[in-house]
mmCIF file of C-alpha atoms and ligand atoms in Angstrom:
data_model
loop_
_atom_site.group_PDB
_atom_site.id
_atom_site.type_symbol
_atom_site.label_atom_id
_atom_site.label_comp_id
_atom_site.label_asym_id
_atom_site.label_seq_id
_atom_site.Cartn_x
_atom_site.Cartn_y
_atom_site.Cartn_z
ATOM 1 C CA MET A 1 59.744 72.973 27.789
ATOM 2 C CA PRO A 2 60.101 74.694 24.368
ATOM 3 C CA ASP A 3 56.952 76.472 23.266
ATOM 4 C CA GLU A 4 57.566 76.230 19.486
ATOM 5 C CA LYS A 5 55.397 73.738 17.549
ATOM 6 C CA PRO A 6 56.902 70.181 17.752
ATOM 7 C CA ALA A 7 58.437 69.017 14.528
ATOM 8 C CA ARG A 8 57.367 66.282 12.291
ATOM 9 C CA LEU A 9 59.769 63.624 11.153
ATOM 10 C CA SER A 10 59.914 62.780 7.481
ATOM 11 C CA ALA A 11 62.092 60.033 6.085
ATOM 12 C CA ARG A 12 62.301 59.696 2.348
ATOM 13 C CA ASN A 13 63.766 56.782 0.355
ATOM 14 C CA VAL A 14 66.131 55.676 3.213
ATOM 15 C CA THR A 15 68.425 52.985 2.010
ATOM 16 C CA VAL A 16 71.038 51.280 4.305
ATOM 17 C CA ALA A 17 73.324 48.569 3.006
ATOM 18 C CA TYR A 18 75.741 46.556 5.319
ATOM 19 C CA GLY A 19 78.008 44.888 2.739
ATOM 20 C CA GLY A 20 75.685 42.685 0.614
ATOM 21 C CA VAL A 21 72.765 42.934 2.981
ATOM 22 C CA VAL A 22 70.203 45.806 2.144
ATOM 23 C CA ALA A 23 68.861 46.331 5.727
ATOM 24 C CA ASN A 24 66.664 49.347 4.627
ATOM 25 C CA ASP A 25 65.413 49.513 1.129
ATOM 26 C CA ASP A 26 63.875 52.761 -0.057
ATOM 27 C CA VAL A 27 62.062 53.169 3.367
ATOM 28 C CA SER A 28 59.713 56.303 3.524
ATOM 29 C CA LEU A 29 58.005 57.086 6.813
ATOM 30 C CA THR A 30 56.401 60.234 8.641
ATOM 31 C CA VAL A 31 55.466 61.000 12.211
ATOM 32 C CA GLY A 32 53.241 64.127 12.824
ATOM 33 C CA SER A 33 53.364 66.228 15.938
ATOM 34 C CA GLY A 34 51.617 64.582 18.782
ATOM 35 C CA GLU A 35 51.224 61.319 16.764
ATOM 36 C CA ILE A 36 52.179 57.934 17.963
ATOM 37 C CA VAL A 37 53.397 55.866 14.984
ATOM 38 C CA GLY A 38 54.245 52.086 15.375
ATOM 39 C CA LEU A 39 57.047 50.341 13.345
ATOM 40 C CA ILE A 40 56.837 46.621 13.464
ATOM 41 C CA GLY A 41 58.205 43.685 11.655
ATOM 42 C CA PRO A 42 59.862 40.393 12.192
ATOM 43 C CA ASN A 43 63.324 39.997 13.640
ATOM 44 C CA GLY A 44 65.861 41.216 10.996
ATOM 45 C CA ALA A 45 63.335 43.295 9.151
ATOM 46 C CA GLY A 46 65.405 46.507 9.408
ATOM 47 C CA LYS A 47 63.629 48.446 12.268
ATOM 48 C CA THR A 48 66.624 49.111 14.454
ATOM 49 C CA THR A 49 68.642 49.989 11.464
ATOM 50 C CA PHE A 50 66.020 52.556 10.507
ATOM 51 C CA VAL A 51 66.200 54.114 13.983
ATOM 52 C CA ASP A 52 70.119 54.085 13.570
ATOM 53 C CA ALA A 53 69.810 55.907 10.322
ATOM 54 C CA VAL A 54 67.504 58.568 11.726
ATOM 55 C CA THR A 55 69.490 59.279 14.760
ATOM 56 C CA GLY A 56 72.782 59.361 12.744
ATOM 57 C CA PHE A 57 74.337 56.074 13.941
ATOM 58 C CA THR A 58 74.662 54.563 10.529
ATOM 59 C CA GLU A 59 75.305 55.926 7.122
ATOM 60 C CA TYR A 60 72.324 55.914 4.633
ATOM 61 C CA ALA A 61 71.264 57.274 1.249
ATOM 62 C CA GLY A 62 67.872 59.243 1.270
ATOM 63 C CA GLU A 63 66.509 62.222 3.043
ATOM 64 C CA ILE A 64 65.545 62.686 6.623
ATOM 65 C CA THR A 65 64.097 65.950 8.002
ATOM 66 C CA LEU A 66 62.765 67.061 11.416
ATOM 67 C CA GLY A 67 60.411 69.964 10.732
ATOM 68 C CA ASP A 68 62.298 72.146 8.435
ATOM 69 C CA THR A 69 65.626 70.897 9.570
ATOM 70 C CA ARG A 70 67.448 68.587 7.137
ATOM 71 C CA LEU A 71 69.367 66.030 9.402
ATOM 72 C CA ASP A 72 71.454 64.260 6.693
ATOM 73 C CA GLY A 73 75.159 64.349 7.295
ATOM 74 C CA ARG A 74 74.660 65.620 10.934
ATOM 75 C CA ALA A 75 76.277 63.669 13.901
ATOM 76 C CA PRO A 76 74.094 61.896 16.493
ATOM 77 C CA HIS A 77 74.675 64.747 19.094
ATOM 78 C CA LEU A 78 73.559 67.447 16.697
ATOM 79 C CA ARG A 79 70.485 65.574 15.860
ATOM 80 C CA ARG A 80 69.710 65.288 19.531
ATOM 81 C CA ARG A 81 70.251 68.980 19.845
ATOM 82 C CA ALA A 82 67.723 69.497 16.998
ATOM 83 C CA GLY A 83 65.139 67.576 18.981
ATOM 84 C CA LEU A 84 65.472 64.006 18.170
ATOM 85 C CA SER A 85 65.712 61.690 21.168
ATOM 86 C CA ARG A 86 65.734 57.899 21.541
ATOM 87 C CA THR A 87 65.504 55.418 24.459
ATOM 88 C CA TRP A 88 67.847 52.360 24.302
ATOM 89 C CA GLN A 89 66.787 48.704 24.811
ATOM 90 C CA SER A 90 69.372 48.349 27.571
ATOM 91 C CA GLY A 91 67.862 51.102 29.760
ATOM 92 C CA GLU A 92 71.179 52.458 31.083
ATOM 93 C CA LEU A 93 70.060 54.218 34.419
ATOM 94 C CA PHE A 94 72.528 55.096 37.156
ATOM 95 C CA GLY A 95 71.223 52.909 39.832
ATOM 96 C CA ASN A 96 72.868 54.821 42.798
ATOM 97 C CA LEU A 97 71.471 58.107 41.620
ATOM 98 C CA THR A 98 67.954 59.494 42.367
ATOM 99 C CA VAL A 99 65.544 59.609 39.582
ATOM 100 C CA ALA A 100 65.946 63.439 39.291
ATOM 101 C CA GLN A 101 69.619 63.001 39.120
ATOM 102 C CA ASN A 102 69.285 60.548 36.252
ATOM 103 C CA VAL A 103 67.266 63.103 34.303
ATOM 104 C CA VAL A 104 69.756 65.799 34.983
ATOM 105 C CA ALA A 105 72.551 63.576 33.609
ATOM 106 C CA ALA A 106 70.701 63.276 30.316
ATOM 107 C CA LEU A 107 70.276 67.040 30.242
ATOM 108 C CA ARG A 108 73.830 67.797 30.502
ATOM 109 C CA PRO A 109 76.068 65.761 28.189
ATOM 110 C CA GLY A 110 79.077 68.087 29.197
ATOM 111 C CA GLY A 111 80.998 65.515 31.019
ATOM 112 C CA PRO A 112 81.475 64.787 34.790
ATOM 113 C CA ALA A 113 82.286 68.383 35.728
ATOM 114 C CA ALA A 114 79.220 69.892 34.195
ATOM 115 C CA LEU A 115 77.246 67.053 35.639
ATOM 116 C CA TRP A 116 78.652 67.689 39.087
ATOM 117 C CA ARG A 117 77.888 71.324 39.035
ATOM 118 C CA ASP A 118 74.327 70.596 37.998
ATOM 119 C CA LEU A 119 73.674 68.058 40.705
ATOM 120 C CA PHE A 120 75.412 69.809 43.533
ATOM 121 C CA GLY A 121 76.214 73.357 42.526
ATOM 122 C CA ARG A 122 74.450 76.471 43.629
ATOM 123 C CA ARG A 123 73.464 77.834 40.225
ATOM 124 C CA LYS A 124 70.941 75.399 38.893
ATOM 125 C CA THR A 125 69.154 78.051 36.804
ATOM 126 C CA GLY A 126 65.868 76.318 35.996
ATOM 127 C CA THR A 127 67.112 72.778 35.937
ATOM 128 C CA ASP A 128 65.015 71.737 38.915
ATOM 129 C CA GLU A 129 61.867 73.063 37.354
ATOM 130 C CA LEU A 130 62.588 71.415 34.005
ATOM 131 C CA VAL A 131 63.384 68.069 35.573
ATOM 132 C CA ALA A 132 60.222 68.257 37.747
ATOM 133 C CA SER A 133 57.949 69.087 34.827
ATOM 134 C CA THR A 134 59.533 66.324 32.675
ATOM 135 C CA LEU A 135 58.973 63.747 35.598
ATOM 136 C CA HIS A 136 55.448 65.029 36.012
ATOM 137 C CA ALA A 137 54.961 64.440 32.130
ATOM 138 C CA VAL A 138 55.767 60.719 32.552
ATOM 139 C CA GLY A 139 53.882 60.276 35.799
ATOM 140 C CA LEU A 140 56.807 60.241 38.078
ATOM 141 C CA GLY A 141 56.320 63.547 39.701
ATOM 142 C CA ASP A 142 56.501 62.087 43.225
ATOM 143 C CA LEU A 143 59.602 60.012 42.781
ATOM 144 C CA GLY A 144 62.215 62.454 41.980
ATOM 145 C CA GLU A 145 64.161 61.718 45.208
ATOM 146 C CA THR A 146 63.815 57.942 44.966
ATOM 147 C CA THR A 147 66.959 56.067 44.134
ATOM 148 C CA ALA A 148 66.717 54.556 40.674
ATOM 149 C CA ARG A 149 67.598 50.962 41.684
ATOM 150 C CA ASP A 150 64.537 50.987 44.034
ATOM 151 C CA LEU A 151 62.053 51.624 41.222
ATOM 152 C CA THR A 152 59.901 48.990 39.538
ATOM 153 C CA LEU A 153 60.972 47.873 35.939
ATOM 154 C CA GLY A 154 58.068 49.862 34.613
ATOM 155 C CA GLN A 155 59.087 52.912 36.594
ATOM 156 C CA GLN A 156 62.678 52.575 35.443
ATOM 157 C CA LYS A 157 61.470 52.520 31.769
ATOM 158 C CA LEU A 158 59.601 55.747 32.364
ATOM 159 C CA VAL A 159 62.756 57.270 33.767
ATOM 160 C CA GLY A 160 64.276 56.310 30.375
ATOM 161 C CA VAL A 161 61.605 58.092 28.610
ATOM 162 C CA ALA A 162 61.974 61.200 30.852
ATOM 163 C CA ARG A 163 65.819 61.094 30.143
ATOM 164 C CA ALA A 164 64.888 61.294 26.360
ATOM 165 C CA LEU A 165 62.294 63.923 26.747
ATOM 166 C CA VAL A 166 64.060 66.369 29.023
ATOM 167 C CA GLY A 167 65.165 69.693 27.152
ATOM 168 C CA ASN A 168 64.262 70.001 23.645
ATOM 169 C CA CYS A 169 62.429 66.804 22.404
ATOM 170 C CA ARG A 170 60.532 67.026 19.268
ATOM 171 C CA LEU A 171 60.569 63.549 18.267
ATOM 172 C CA LEU A 172 60.790 60.570 20.525
ATOM 173 C CA LEU A 173 62.071 57.201 19.181
ATOM 174 C CA LEU A 174 61.251 54.265 21.566
ATOM 175 C CA ASP A 175 63.047 51.062 20.772
ATOM 176 C CA GLU A 176 61.344 48.166 22.433
ATOM 177 C CA PRO A 177 60.435 50.182 25.461
ATOM 178 C CA ALA A 178 58.103 47.520 26.873
ATOM 179 C CA ALA A 179 60.439 44.620 26.754
ATOM 180 C CA GLY A 180 60.196 42.748 30.045
ATOM 181 C CA LEU A 181 57.026 44.433 31.293
ATOM 182 C CA ASP A 182 54.001 42.320 32.133
ATOM 183 C CA SER A 183 50.642 43.176 30.544
ATOM 184 C CA GLN A 184 49.357 45.524 33.251
ATOM 185 C CA GLU A 185 52.770 47.479 33.322
ATOM 186 C CA SER A 186 52.619 47.523 29.535
ATOM 187 C CA LEU A 187 49.064 49.017 29.693
ATOM 188 C CA ASP A 188 50.214 51.599 32.256
ATOM 189 C CA PHE A 189 53.290 52.413 30.140
ATOM 190 C CA ALA A 190 50.913 52.924 26.988
ATOM 191 C CA GLU A 191 48.884 55.411 29.006
ATOM 192 C CA ARG A 192 51.882 57.481 29.927
ATOM 193 C CA ILE A 193 53.187 57.432 26.218
ATOM 194 C CA ARG A 194 49.678 58.688 25.246
ATOM 195 C CA ALA A 195 49.923 61.610 27.699
ATOM 196 C CA VAL A 196 53.445 62.399 26.546
ATOM 197 C CA ALA A 197 52.432 62.544 22.937
ATOM 198 C CA ARG A 198 49.389 64.813 23.879
ATOM 199 C CA GLY A 199 52.115 67.206 25.200
ATOM 200 C CA GLY A 200 53.369 67.709 21.658
ATOM 201 C CA PRO A 201 56.322 65.572 20.493
ATOM 202 C CA GLY A 202 55.871 62.911 17.800
ATOM 203 C CA VAL A 203 56.615 59.307 18.911
ATOM 204 C CA LEU A 204 57.920 56.401 16.826
ATOM 205 C CA LEU A 205 57.483 53.206 18.687
ATOM 206 C CA ILE A 206 59.042 50.045 17.858
ATOM 207 C CA ASP A 207 57.904 46.914 19.753
ATOM 208 C CA HIS A 208 57.062 43.214 19.405
ATOM 209 C CA ASP A 209 54.149 43.607 21.858
ATOM 210 C CA MET A 210 51.230 43.629 19.509
ATOM 211 C CA SER A 211 48.549 44.641 22.172
ATOM 212 C CA LEU A 212 50.823 47.690 22.901
ATOM 213 C CA ILE A 213 51.252 48.657 19.312
ATOM 214 C CA LEU A 214 47.630 48.149 18.172
ATOM 215 C CA GLY A 215 46.260 49.643 21.369
ATOM 216 C CA VAL A 216 48.374 52.975 21.420
ATOM 217 C CA CYS A 217 49.375 53.830 17.903
ATOM 218 C CA ASP A 218 47.511 56.157 15.552
ATOM 219 C CA ARG A 219 49.194 54.635 12.499
ATOM 220 C CA ILE A 220 51.503 51.750 11.973
ATOM 221 C CA TYR A 221 54.224 50.793 9.426
ATOM 222 C CA VAL A 222 55.107 47.141 8.855
ATOM 223 C CA MET A 223 58.560 46.286 7.532
ATOM 224 C CA GLU A 224 59.830 43.052 6.000
ATOM 225 C CA PHE A 225 63.115 42.270 4.363
ATOM 226 C CA GLY A 226 64.179 45.954 4.757
ATOM 227 C CA LYS A 227 61.085 47.307 2.935
ATOM 228 C CA VAL A 228 57.831 48.868 4.170
ATOM 229 C CA ILE A 229 55.199 46.501 3.064
ATOM 230 C CA PHE A 230 52.218 48.247 4.889
ATOM 231 C CA SER A 231 51.250 51.554 6.362
ATOM 232 C CA GLY A 232 47.831 52.571 7.755
ATOM 233 C CA THR A 233 45.753 52.363 10.889
ATOM 234 C CA PRO A 234 45.888 49.556 13.351
ATOM 235 C CA GLU A 235 42.401 48.653 12.271
ATOM 236 C CA GLN A 236 43.492 48.387 8.625
ATOM 237 C CA ALA A 237 46.612 46.280 9.686
ATOM 238 C CA ARG A 238 44.443 43.911 11.483
ATOM 239 C CA LYS A 239 42.631 43.083 8.277
ATOM 240 C CA ASP A 240 45.517 43.315 5.753
ATOM 241 C CA PRO A 241 46.394 39.884 4.309
ATOM 242 C CA ALA A 242 49.931 40.792 3.499
ATOM 243 C CA VAL A 243 50.506 42.028 7.070
ATOM 244 C CA ILE A 244 48.968 38.933 8.514
ATOM 245 C CA ALA A 245 50.921 36.523 6.222
ATOM 246 C CA ALA A 246 54.337 38.400 6.534
ATOM 247 C CA TYR A 247 54.293 39.208 10.122
ATOM 248 C CA LEU A 248 52.155 36.880 12.131
ATOM 249 C CA GLY A 249 50.718 34.084 10.041
ATOM 250 C CA THR A 250 47.700 34.359 12.345
ATOM 251 C CA PRO A 251 45.073 37.065 13.064
ATOM 252 C CA MET A 252 46.701 39.874 14.840
ATOM 253 C CA GLU A 253 44.116 40.243 17.695
ATOM 254 C CA THR A 254 45.119 36.875 19.196
ATOM 255 C CA THR A 255 49.037 37.111 18.766
ATOM 256 C CA HIS A 256 51.745 38.603 20.850
ATOM 257 C CA GLY A 257 55.101 39.084 19.084
HETATM 258 N N1 ATP B 1 76.049 46.426 11.787
HETATM 259 C C1 ATP B 1 75.593 45.471 11.035
HETATM 260 N N2 ATP B 1 76.372 44.760 10.141
HETATM 261 C C2 ATP B 1 75.883 43.961 9.222
HETATM 262 N N3 ATP B 1 74.622 43.669 9.099
HETATM 263 C C3 ATP B 1 73.726 44.224 10.022
HETATM 264 C C4 ATP B 1 74.088 45.210 11.044
HETATM 265 N N4 ATP B 1 73.147 45.544 11.714
HETATM 266 C C5 ATP B 1 72.046 44.893 11.198
HETATM 267 N N5 ATP B 1 72.444 44.070 10.184
HETATM 268 C C6 ATP B 1 71.613 43.252 9.392
HETATM 269 O O1 ATP B 1 70.544 44.032 8.831
HETATM 270 C C7 ATP B 1 69.257 43.467 8.910
HETATM 271 C C8 ATP B 1 68.298 44.185 9.625
HETATM 272 O O2 ATP B 1 68.671 44.245 11.052
HETATM 273 P P1 ATP B 1 67.884 45.037 12.180
HETATM 274 O O3 ATP B 1 68.718 44.775 13.494
HETATM 275 O O4 ATP B 1 67.711 46.432 11.780
HETATM 276 O O5 ATP B 1 66.467 44.244 12.233
HETATM 277 P P2 ATP B 1 65.378 44.446 13.257
HETATM 278 O O6 ATP B 1 64.111 44.541 12.533
HETATM 279 O O7 ATP B 1 65.684 45.671 14.185
HETATM 280 O O8 ATP B 1 65.404 43.221 14.132
HETATM 281 P P3 ATP B 1 65.033 42.787 15.674
HETATM 282 O O9 ATP B 1 63.455 42.847 15.712
HETATM 283 O O10 ATP B 1 65.598 41.392 15.815
HETATM 284 O O11 ATP B 1 65.733 43.863 16.453
HETATM 285 C C9 ATP B 1 69.534 42.069 9.362
HETATM 286 O O12 ATP B 1 69.796 41.179 8.331
HETATM 287 C C10 ATP B 1 70.778 42.183 10.130
HETATM 288 O O13 ATP B 1 71.456 40.957 10.205
#
């Protein structure tokens, strides 16, 4: 793991337009090192568009920095190299490979030959240790040799987090990571995310599961129609009339997204 101080994400005045639709309208948001920040809002509010802008998958106006590194104009793989990692809603594990091999595959985007060398070659130069420490960080330290398809859904999601974390991760973007989990699995997942954040990287968490968001996040942002309509602590959000009206229509404590 890198020993430099993990970076802070800063997005300033991010605007994304798809034809006539302004999907992000002057969005500003920060995530500090070791902080878990939630991003919530109704369907179509612009959350995924924001993640796409941050990770370089869509064009935008505005300014995005990771620590001191300006990311604007950089391709997605260069942002990944700078320390920005995301998980995907679809999960995308290799079911036939072991948990450890799935993590190695994320570490080496050098094509099948590089992956083959890492999996079966003699010179693994630190890869085993890196993978083991990453799996330990997400609580899967004992499951490295388990075949991915034999895992529970919650464990598979944690492998997805390990794949995003391995190597140089300074900011972790989790896009609906708890989708499909039951409430106990969601609580376990939240515990792991807390432990991961304590290790240094900032976390931006998008989810519709309000118990997860309100329970695990240090701060949250609420979006509606492409704009940020609230930022503050979960406690403040619970009481904010605009948030309640725009996002839920009912008090937050009793509602799941
Ligand atoms: N590639 C695209 N082309 C045109 N319009 C798009 C595109 N992607 C998103 N949009 C539009 O931008 C707006 C924001 O969509 P986005 O997917 O970012 O919202 P979201 O908050 O992530 O929603 P959900 O919670 O359903 O995932 C919506 O009006 C959507 O229809």
